[in-house]
């Protein structure tokens, strides 16, 4: 039997794979996407859908801003409401040791020309904290936002399909054949073979397994995150709130002089991230640990997250939790940054993963850049910071 | 069908028409219907509407009812105020 032929095979039907497939399909390339379960069954189905660009690593911010720009027009472009709302975010702290950290962050963001405010005493006092002390410092970002991660992933997938992409679900990739260090074909677990000169690894936390098929070590492991979902409550004026500890747990920005309670939170990987969706449900995060592919919730983390939240907003104590879930961030164990672009020494193999806790925020720009690299060989934004070559010691 | 205005999931106010619409876009699994329509994501977590949604999906996609996997069910089994969660240890299930 003749193998089926495509220009590009995309491995993974999460938001990254679907975005790559969508942007490729706009250039008239023939694309097949392989997903071992169903569309949006991995990390892309278990997150907060936030674009908290103000806390991102400075190197990643240009990519995130490019993504936000694409998100703005995406509901219209895809003909599907992805519920993108640019309603800003606030980064708050009530810990003295985080105040200088926030001050530094504010200066950095201002230095990049971004639309942020550092609240003055009057604004801090006006924020409704119930009967607790006012915050010590708050950065308000006016460009951060939120998006529905399911609808974005399916929106990309539906549009890609309309533009001719073959989307195969229950299609687990088992083998990638190469000929003289060139990609030749992809073989599924069920035995079916697809000839394609280019392959994009967008397998999220499972990307290391895909790399192994071509002898490439993709240093990505699952970083578990847990979430509490509450019942629907009245709309908050500030639907996206992060606390200073998020900078510590997600980005390793270690403040001086943290207290005992903070040390315990940091040991559990807890840093507050609170997002209210358009329906009114709050998602309460965040936590980070390396527990392999164990998709369960741990009681100490749920309790720690609830306790930390109530230390900020004690008035939320009577709001009901309706659901807990866990997911795996695709985390680059070498430096925590995305790995994007062609692989060295293996013609036709492209990597699009390692997005950690930012994959929803970075998906549109990632998809567009990878499609550009494959179809025209150059990208509209520099990708040097994200290339695999950074792991290869210079000779 | 005239019953399309029928509210299937009362917690999230999802109608039969909403469910048929996502099925017409090509989804075939309970998890997908749930996530795209929000049916079963409300206060009762699908205890009331789960069977109805499964029935619609089976009928619209010609899949045998008993072969449809129920959507992933998430703890807690009963709603729990944040104040209580912050004080107790929850069983991991
Ligand atoms: C608790 C939590 C909160 C988060 N909050 C946010 C947030 O607020 N904002 C944000 O931007 N990001 C957030 N993230 C991160 C975000 O969810 C991820 O970065 C993003 O979803 C990664 O997308 P992906 O497509 O790379 O991976 P996935 O969605 O995991 O997709 C990879 C796909 O590859 C498939 N696959 C694997 N192996 C194979 C194979 N051999 N053959 C075929 N298919 C295969 C899998 O089945 C899977 O569907 C959060 C993550 C977690 C866990």
Coordinates of C-alpha atoms and ligand atoms in Angstrom, one line a residue:
Chain A
X1 CA 0.0 0.0 0.0
X2 CA 1.3 3.5 -0.8
X3 CA 1.9 5.7 2.2
X4 CA -0.1 8.9 2.4
X5 CA 1.9 12.1 1.5
X6 CA 1.9 15.5 3.2
X7 CA 4.3 18.5 3.3
X8 CA 4.1 18.7 7.1
X9 CA 3.1 16.3 10.0
X10 CA 2.3 18.0 13.3
X11 CA 2.5 15.9 16.4
X12 CA 0.1 16.9 19.2
X13 CA -3.4 18.3 19.2
X14 CA -3.0 20.8 22.1
X15 CA -3.2 24.5 21.5
X16 CA 0.4 24.6 20.2
X17 CA -0.1 21.9 17.6
X18 CA -3.4 23.3 16.5
X19 CA -2.0 26.8 16.2
X20 CA 0.9 25.6 14.1
X21 CA -1.4 23.6 11.9
X22 CA -3.7 26.6 11.4
X23 CA -1.0 29.1 10.5
X24 CA 0.6 26.5 8.1
X25 CA -2.8 25.9 6.4
X26 CA -3.0 29.6 5.6
X27 CA 0.0 29.2 3.4
X28 CA -1.4 26.4 1.3
X29 CA 0.9 23.8 2.7
X30 CA -0.5 20.3 3.0
X31 CA -0.7 19.3 6.7
X32 CA -1.6 16.3 8.8
X33 CA -2.0 16.6 12.5
X34 CA -1.6 13.5 14.8
X35 CA -3.2 13.5 18.2
X36 CA -3.0 10.4 20.4
X37 CA -6.2 11.1 22.3
X38 CA -8.6 13.9 21.3
X39 CA -8.1 17.5 20.5
X40 CA -7.3 19.5 23.7
X41 CA -6.8 16.6 26.0
X42 CA -3.4 17.5 27.5
X43 CA -2.2 20.7 29.2
X44 CA -4.4 22.8 27.0
X45 CA -7.5 21.5 28.8
X46 CA -6.2 22.0 32.3
X47 CA -5.1 25.6 32.8
X48 CA -6.2 29.1 33.7
X49 CA -6.2 30.7 30.2
X50 CA -4.4 33.7 31.4
X51 CA -2.0 36.1 29.6
X52 CA -0.2 37.4 32.7
X53 CA 2.4 39.0 30.5
X54 CA 3.5 41.4 33.3
X55 CA 5.1 38.6 35.2
X56 CA 6.7 36.8 32.3
X57 CA 10.5 36.5 31.8
X58 CA 11.6 39.6 30.0
X59 CA 13.0 37.6 27.1
X60 CA 9.5 36.1 26.5
X61 CA 7.6 39.3 26.6
X62 CA 8.0 40.3 22.9
X63 CA 6.6 36.9 21.9
X64 CA 3.7 37.3 24.4
X65 CA 2.9 40.8 23.1
X66 CA 2.9 39.4 19.5
X67 CA 0.5 36.7 20.6
X68 CA -1.8 39.2 22.4
X69 CA -1.9 41.2 19.1
X70 CA -3.0 38.1 17.2
X71 CA -5.5 37.1 19.9
X72 CA -7.2 40.5 19.4
X73 CA -8.3 39.6 15.9
X74 CA -8.6 35.9 16.3
X75 CA -12.4 35.4 17.1
X76 CA -13.2 37.2 13.8
X77 CA -10.4 35.5 11.8
X78 CA -11.4 32.0 13.0
X79 CA -15.1 32.7 12.9
X80 CA -15.4 31.3 16.4
X81 CA -15.6 33.2 19.7
X82 CA -12.5 32.4 21.7
X83 CA -13.5 34.7 24.5
X84 CA -10.4 36.8 24.6
X85 CA -10.7 39.7 27.0
X86 CA -8.0 42.3 27.5
X87 CA -9.1 43.2 31.0
X88 CA -5.7 43.6 32.6
X89 CA -4.2 42.1 35.7
X90 CA -2.8 43.2 39.1
X91 CA 0.3 41.8 40.8
X92 CA -0.1 42.3 44.5
X93 CA 1.8 41.7 47.7
X94 CA 1.4 42.1 51.4
X95 CA 4.9 40.9 52.2
X96 CA 7.5 43.5 52.8
X97 CA 10.2 41.3 51.3
X98 CA 8.4 41.4 47.9
X99 CA 8.1 45.1 47.7
X100 CA 11.6 45.7 46.2
X101 CA 10.9 42.8 43.8
X102 CA 7.8 44.5 42.5
X103 CA 9.5 47.8 42.3
X104 CA 12.2 46.3 40.1
X105 CA 9.7 44.6 38.0
X106 CA 7.8 47.8 37.5
X107 CA 10.9 49.6 36.4
X108 CA 11.7 46.8 33.9
X109 CA 8.2 46.9 32.4
X110 CA 8.3 50.7 32.2
X111 CA 11.7 50.4 30.5
X112 CA 10.1 48.3 27.8
X113 CA 7.5 51.0 27.3
X114 CA 4.6 48.9 28.6
X115 CA 1.3 50.3 30.0
X116 CA 1.7 49.5 33.7
X117 CA 1.0 51.5 36.9
X118 CA 2.5 51.2 40.3
X119 CA -0.2 52.1 42.7
X120 CA 0.3 55.0 45.1
X121 CA -0.8 54.9 48.8
X122 CA -4.2 56.3 48.0
X123 CA -4.9 53.6 45.4
X124 CA -3.6 50.9 47.8
X125 CA -5.9 52.1 50.5
X126 CA -8.9 52.2 48.2
X127 CA -8.7 48.5 47.2
X128 CA -11.3 46.5 49.0
X129 CA -9.4 44.1 51.2
X130 CA -12.2 43.5 53.7
X131 CA -10.9 43.8 57.3
X132 CA -7.3 42.9 56.4
X133 CA -4.4 45.3 55.9
X134 CA -4.1 47.0 52.5
X135 CA -1.6 45.6 50.0
X136 CA 2.0 46.9 50.4
X137 CA 2.5 47.2 46.6
X138 CA 0.5 46.6 43.4
X139 CA 1.5 46.7 39.8
X140 CA -1.5 47.1 37.5
X141 CA -1.1 46.0 33.9
X142 CA -3.5 47.3 31.3
X143 CA -2.5 44.9 28.5
X144 CA -2.8 41.5 30.2
X145 CA -5.8 39.3 29.4
X146 CA -7.7 36.1 29.5
X147 CA -8.9 33.7 26.8
X148 CA -10.9 30.5 26.8
X149 CA -8.3 27.8 26.3
X150 CA -10.7 25.1 25.0
X151 CA -12.4 27.4 22.6
X152 CA -9.0 28.7 21.3
X153 CA -7.6 25.2 20.8
X154 CA -10.8 24.0 19.0
X155 CA -11.1 27.3 17.1
X156 CA -7.6 26.7 15.6
X157 CA -8.5 23.1 14.9
X158 CA -11.8 23.8 13.3
X159 CA -10.4 26.6 11.1
X160 CA -7.4 24.4 10.2
X161 CA -9.7 21.6 9.2
X162 CA -11.8 24.0 7.0
X163 CA -8.5 25.0 5.3
X164 CA -7.7 21.4 4.4
X165 CA -5.7 20.1 7.4
X166 CA -6.2 16.4 8.0
X167 CA -6.8 16.0 11.8
X168 CA -6.4 12.5 13.0
X169 CA -7.4 11.7 16.6
X170 CA -6.7 8.4 18.4
X171 CA -3.5 8.6 16.3
X172 CA -0.5 8.0 18.5
X173 CA 2.9 8.5 16.8
X174 CA 5.2 5.6 17.4
X175 CA 8.1 6.1 15.1
X176 CA 9.7 8.7 12.9
X177 CA 11.8 7.5 10.0
X178 CA 14.8 9.4 8.8
X179 CA 16.9 9.0 5.7
X180 CA 20.4 10.5 5.9
X181 CA 19.5 12.9 8.8
X182 CA 16.4 14.0 6.9
X183 CA 12.9 13.4 8.1
X184 CA 11.1 10.9 5.8
X185 CA 7.9 9.7 7.4
X186 CA 5.8 9.2 10.5
X187 CA 4.4 5.8 11.6
X188 CA 1.5 5.5 13.9
X189 CA 1.1 2.9 16.7
X190 CA -1.6 1.3 14.5
X191 CA 1.0 0.8 11.8
X192 CA -0.2 3.5 9.3
X193 CA 2.7 5.4 7.6
X194 CA 2.6 9.0 6.4
X195 CA 5.4 10.4 4.3
X196 CA 6.2 14.0 5.2
X197 CA 9.5 15.8 4.8
X198 CA 8.8 18.0 7.8
X199 CA 7.6 17.1 11.3
X200 CA 6.7 19.5 14.1
X201 CA 7.0 18.2 17.6
X202 CA 4.2 19.9 19.6
X203 CA 3.6 17.1 22.0
X204 CA 3.8 19.3 25.1
X205 CA 4.9 17.5 28.2
X206 CA 5.3 14.3 26.1
X207 CA 7.8 15.9 23.8
X208 CA 10.8 14.1 25.2
X209 CA 9.3 10.8 23.9
X210 CA 9.0 12.3 20.4
X211 CA 12.6 13.6 20.5
X212 CA 13.8 10.1 21.4
X213 CA 12.3 8.8 18.2
X214 CA 14.9 10.8 16.2
X215 CA 17.7 10.6 18.8
X216 CA 17.3 14.2 20.0
X217 CA 17.0 14.9 23.7
X218 CA 14.3 17.5 24.2
X219 CA 14.7 18.4 27.8
X220 CA 11.0 18.8 28.7
X221 CA 9.3 17.2 31.7
X222 CA 5.8 17.5 33.1
X223 CA 5.4 20.1 35.8
X224 CA 2.2 19.5 37.6
X225 CA -0.1 22.3 38.4
X226 CA -3.3 22.1 40.5
X227 CA -6.4 24.3 40.3
X228 CA -9.5 24.9 42.4
X229 CA -12.6 26.0 40.5
X230 CA -15.3 27.9 42.5
X231 CA -19.0 28.4 41.8
X232 CA -20.1 31.5 39.9
X233 CA -20.1 34.7 41.8
X234 CA -20.6 38.4 40.9
X235 CA -18.1 39.9 38.5
X236 CA -15.0 41.4 40.1
X237 CA -13.5 44.7 39.0
X238 CA -10.2 42.9 39.0
X239 CA -10.7 39.5 37.3
X240 CA -7.1 38.5 37.2
X241 CA -4.9 38.8 40.3
X242 CA -1.4 37.4 40.9
X243 CA 0.7 37.6 44.0
X244 CA 4.3 38.4 44.3
X245 CA 5.0 34.8 45.3
X246 CA 4.1 33.8 41.7
X247 CA 7.3 35.5 40.6
X248 CA 9.2 33.4 43.1
X249 CA 7.6 30.0 42.3
X250 CA 7.2 30.3 38.6
X251 CA 10.4 32.3 37.7
X252 CA 12.7 31.6 40.6
X253 CA 13.0 35.3 41.5
X254 CA 14.0 34.8 45.1
X255 CA 13.4 37.7 47.4
X256 CA 15.5 38.4 50.5
X257 CA 14.1 37.6 53.9
X258 CA 11.0 35.6 53.3
X259 CA 9.2 34.4 56.4
X260 CA 8.4 30.8 57.6
X261 CA 4.9 30.8 56.0
X262 CA 6.4 31.9 52.7
X263 CA 9.0 29.2 52.9
X264 CA 6.4 26.5 53.3
X265 CA 4.3 27.9 50.4
X266 CA 7.4 28.0 48.2
X267 CA 8.3 24.4 49.1
X268 CA 4.9 23.4 47.9
X269 CA 5.3 25.6 44.8
X270 CA 2.4 27.7 45.7
X271 CA 2.1 31.2 44.3
X272 CA -1.3 32.9 44.0
X273 CA -2.9 33.2 40.6
X274 CA -6.6 34.0 40.6
X275 CA -8.7 34.4 37.5
X276 CA -12.4 34.9 37.1
X277 CA -13.9 33.7 33.7
X278 CA -16.7 35.5 31.9
X279 CA -19.3 33.1 33.5
X280 CA -18.2 34.1 36.9
X281 CA -16.3 31.1 38.1
X282 CA -12.9 31.7 39.8
X283 CA -10.0 29.4 39.1
X284 CA -7.6 29.4 42.0
X285 CA -4.0 28.4 41.5
X286 CA -1.1 28.0 41.3
X287 CA 1.1 25.1 42.3
X288 CA 4.2 23.6 40.8
X289 CA 5.9 20.3 41.4
X290 CA 7.6 17.6 39.4
X291 CA 5.6 14.5 40.0
X292 CA 5.8 12.7 36.7
X293 CA 2.6 12.0 34.9
X294 CA 0.4 11.7 38.0
X295 CA -2.7 13.7 37.2
X296 CA -4.2 13.9 40.7
X297 CA -4.7 16.6 43.3
X298 CA -2.8 16.5 46.6
X299 CA -4.6 17.6 49.7
X300 CA -1.8 19.7 51.2
X301 CA -1.5 21.7 48.0
X302 CA -5.3 22.4 47.7
X303 CA -5.4 23.4 51.4
X304 CA -2.3 25.6 51.0
X305 CA -3.8 27.3 48.0
X306 CA -7.1 27.9 49.7
X307 CA -5.4 29.2 52.8
X308 CA -3.1 31.5 50.8
X309 CA -6.1 32.9 48.9
X310 CA -8.0 33.6 52.1
X311 CA -5.1 35.4 53.6
X312 CA -5.6 37.9 50.7
X313 CA -9.4 37.8 50.4
X314 CA -10.9 36.5 53.6
X315 CA -14.4 37.4 52.3
X316 CA -14.2 34.5 49.9
X317 CA -14.4 31.8 52.7
X318 CA -18.0 31.0 52.0
X319 CA -17.7 30.6 48.2
X320 CA -18.0 27.0 47.2
X321 CA -15.4 25.0 45.4
X322 CA -17.1 22.9 42.7
X323 CA -14.1 21.1 41.1
X324 CA -10.4 20.4 41.4
X325 CA -8.1 19.5 38.6
X326 CA -4.5 19.0 37.7
X327 CA -2.5 19.3 34.5
X328 CA 1.1 19.1 33.2
X329 CA 3.0 22.1 32.1
X330 CA 5.6 21.3 29.4
X331 CA 8.6 22.5 31.4
X332 CA 12.1 22.8 30.0
X333 CA 14.3 21.4 32.8
X334 CA 17.4 23.3 31.6
X335 CA 16.1 26.9 31.8
X336 CA 12.3 27.0 31.9
X337 CA 12.0 28.7 28.5
X338 CA 10.2 27.5 25.3
X339 CA 12.2 25.6 22.7
X340 CA 11.2 26.7 19.2
X341 CA 12.3 26.2 15.7
X342 CA 14.3 23.8 13.6
X343 CA 16.4 21.2 15.2
X344 CA 20.2 21.3 14.6
X345 CA 21.6 18.5 12.3
X346 CA 18.2 17.0 11.5
X347 CA 16.7 18.4 8.4
X348 CA 12.9 18.8 8.5
X349 CA 12.4 18.4 12.3
X350 CA 10.9 21.4 14.2
X351 CA 10.3 21.9 17.9
X352 CA 7.5 23.9 19.4
X353 CA 7.2 23.1 23.1
X354 CA 8.5 24.0 26.6
X355 CA 6.0 26.7 27.0
X356 CA 5.6 25.9 30.7
X357 CA 2.9 28.0 32.3
X358 CA 2.6 30.3 29.3
X359 CA 1.5 28.0 26.4
X360 CA -1.9 29.5 26.0
X361 CA -0.5 33.0 26.1
X362 CA 2.2 32.2 23.6
X363 CA 0.3 29.9 21.2
X364 CA -0.7 32.3 18.4
X365 CA 2.8 33.7 18.0
X366 CA 4.4 30.3 18.3
X367 CA 2.1 28.9 15.5
X368 CA 2.8 31.8 13.3
X369 CA 6.6 31.8 13.7
X370 CA 6.9 28.1 13.2
X371 CA 4.8 28.2 10.1
X372 CA 7.0 31.1 8.8
X373 CA 10.1 29.2 9.5
X374 CA 8.9 26.1 7.7
X375 CA 7.3 27.8 4.7
X376 CA 9.6 30.8 4.0
X377 CA 12.7 30.0 6.1
X378 CA 12.7 33.2 8.1
X379 CA 10.6 34.6 10.9
X380 CA 9.0 37.9 11.6
X381 CA 10.4 38.0 15.2
X382 CA 13.8 36.9 16.2
X383 CA 13.8 33.3 17.7
X384 CA 17.5 33.1 18.8
X385 CA 16.6 33.1 22.5
X386 CA 14.4 30.0 22.0
X387 CA 16.4 27.8 19.7
X388 CA 17.6 24.3 20.7
X389 CA 21.2 25.5 19.9
X390 CA 21.3 27.1 23.4
X391 CA 21.8 23.7 24.9
X392 CA 24.6 22.8 22.6
X393 CA 28.0 23.9 24.0
X394 CA 30.0 25.9 21.4
X395 CA 32.9 23.9 20.1
Chain B
X1 CA -36.6 19.2 16.1
X2 CA -39.0 21.4 18.1
X3 CA -37.4 20.6 21.4
X4 CA -34.2 22.4 20.6
X5 CA -35.0 25.2 23.1
X6 CA -35.1 22.6 25.9
X7 CA -32.7 23.5 28.6
X8 CA -30.6 20.4 29.2
X9 CA -28.1 21.7 31.7
X10 CA -29.9 23.9 34.2
X11 CA -26.8 25.0 36.1
X12 CA -25.2 26.5 33.0
X13 CA -28.3 27.1 31.0
X14 CA -27.3 25.0 28.0
X15 CA -30.0 24.1 25.5
X16 CA -30.3 21.0 23.3
X17 CA -29.6 23.4 20.3
X18 CA -26.3 24.4 21.9
X19 CA -25.3 20.8 22.3
X20 CA -26.3 19.9 18.7
X21 CA -24.3 22.8 17.4
X22 CA -21.0 21.6 18.8
X23 CA -21.7 18.1 17.6
X24 CA -22.3 19.5 14.1
X25 CA -18.8 20.9 14.3
X26 CA -17.4 17.4 14.5
X27 CA -16.9 16.6 18.2
X28 CA -17.7 13.1 19.2
X29 CA -16.8 12.7 22.9
X30 CA -18.6 13.7 26.2
X31 CA -15.5 15.5 27.4
X32 CA -15.5 17.7 24.3
X33 CA -19.2 18.4 24.5
X34 CA -18.8 19.4 28.2
X35 CA -15.9 21.7 27.6
X36 CA -17.3 23.5 24.6
X37 CA -20.8 24.0 25.9
X38 CA -20.1 24.0 29.6
X39 CA -22.9 21.5 30.1
X40 CA -22.2 19.6 33.3
X41 CA -19.6 22.2 34.5
X42 CA -21.9 24.0 37.0
X43 CA -22.8 23.5 40.6
X44 CA -24.1 20.0 40.3
X45 CA -21.2 18.9 38.0
X46 CA -23.5 17.1 35.6
X47 CA -25.3 14.9 38.1
X48 CA -28.6 15.9 36.6
X49 CA -27.9 16.4 32.9
X50 CA -25.1 13.9 32.3
X51 CA -27.4 11.2 31.0
X52 CA -29.4 13.6 28.8
X53 CA -26.2 14.9 27.2
X54 CA -25.0 11.4 26.6
X55 CA -28.3 10.5 25.0
X56 CA -28.1 13.5 22.6
X57 CA -24.5 12.7 21.6
X58 CA -25.3 9.1 21.0
X59 CA -28.3 9.9 18.8
X60 CA -26.6 12.7 16.8
X61 CA -23.4 10.8 16.1
X62 CA -24.9 7.3 15.8
X63 CA -22.7 5.9 18.6
X64 CA -24.0 3.2 20.8
X65 CA -24.9 4.7 24.2
X66 CA -22.9 2.2 26.2
X67 CA -19.7 3.0 24.3
X68 CA -19.6 6.7 25.2
X69 CA -17.2 7.3 28.0
X70 CA -18.6 9.7 30.7
X71 CA -16.8 13.0 31.0
X72 CA -13.9 13.0 33.4
X73 CA -15.4 13.5 36.9
X74 CA -13.5 15.8 39.2
X75 CA -13.4 15.9 42.9
X76 CA -14.8 17.1 45.3
X77 CA -17.9 14.9 45.2
X78 CA -19.9 17.6 47.0
X79 CA -19.4 21.3 47.0
X80 CA -17.1 22.6 49.7
X81 CA -16.6 26.2 50.9
X82 CA -13.1 27.6 50.5
X83 CA -13.0 28.3 54.3
X84 CA -13.4 24.6 55.1
X85 CA -11.0 23.5 52.4
X86 CA -8.4 25.8 53.9
X87 CA -8.7 24.1 57.3
X88 CA -9.3 20.5 56.6
X89 CA -7.4 17.9 54.7
X90 CA -9.3 16.6 51.8
X91 CA -9.1 13.0 50.8
X92 CA -7.4 12.6 47.5
X93 CA -9.7 10.9 45.1
Ligands
LIG1 C1 -2.5 24.2 36.2 C2 -2.1 24.9 35.0 C3 -2.3 26.3 34.8 C4 -1.9 26.9 33.6 N1 -2.2 28.2 33.4 C5 -1.9 28.8 32.3 C6 -2.2 30.2 32.0 O1 -2.9 30.8 32.8 N2 -1.8 30.8 30.9 C7 -1.0 30.1 30.0 O2 -0.6 30.7 29.0 N3 -0.6 28.8 30.2 C8 -1.0 28.2 31.3 N4 -0.7 26.9 31.5 C9 0.2 26.2 30.6 C10 -0.5 25.7 29.3 O3 -1.6 25.0 29.7 C11 0.5 24.9 28.5 O4 1.7 25.6 28.3 C12 -0.1 24.6 27.1 O5 -1.4 24.1 27.2 C13 0.8 23.6 26.3 O6 0.2 23.3 25.1 P1 0.7 22.1 24.2 O7 -0.1 22.1 23.0 O8 2.2 22.3 24.1 O9 0.6 20.8 25.2 P2 -0.7 19.8 25.3 O10 -2.0 20.6 25.4 O11 -0.4 18.9 26.5 O12 -0.8 19.1 24.0 C14 0.2 18.1 23.6 C15 -0.6 17.0 22.9 O13 0.3 16.0 22.4 C16 -0.4 14.8 22.4 N5 0.6 13.7 22.2 C17 1.6 13.3 23.1 N6 2.3 12.3 22.6 C18 1.8 12.0 21.4 C19 2.1 11.1 20.4 N7 3.1 10.1 20.5 N8 1.4 11.0 19.2 C20 0.4 11.9 19.0 N9 0.0 12.9 20.0 C21 0.7 12.9 21.1 C22 -1.1 14.7 23.7 O14 -2.1 13.8 23.8 C23 -1.5 16.2 23.9 O15 -2.9 16.4 23.4 C24 -1.1 26.2 32.7 C25 -0.8 24.8 32.9 C26 -1.3 24.2 34.0 C27 -1.0 22.7 34.2

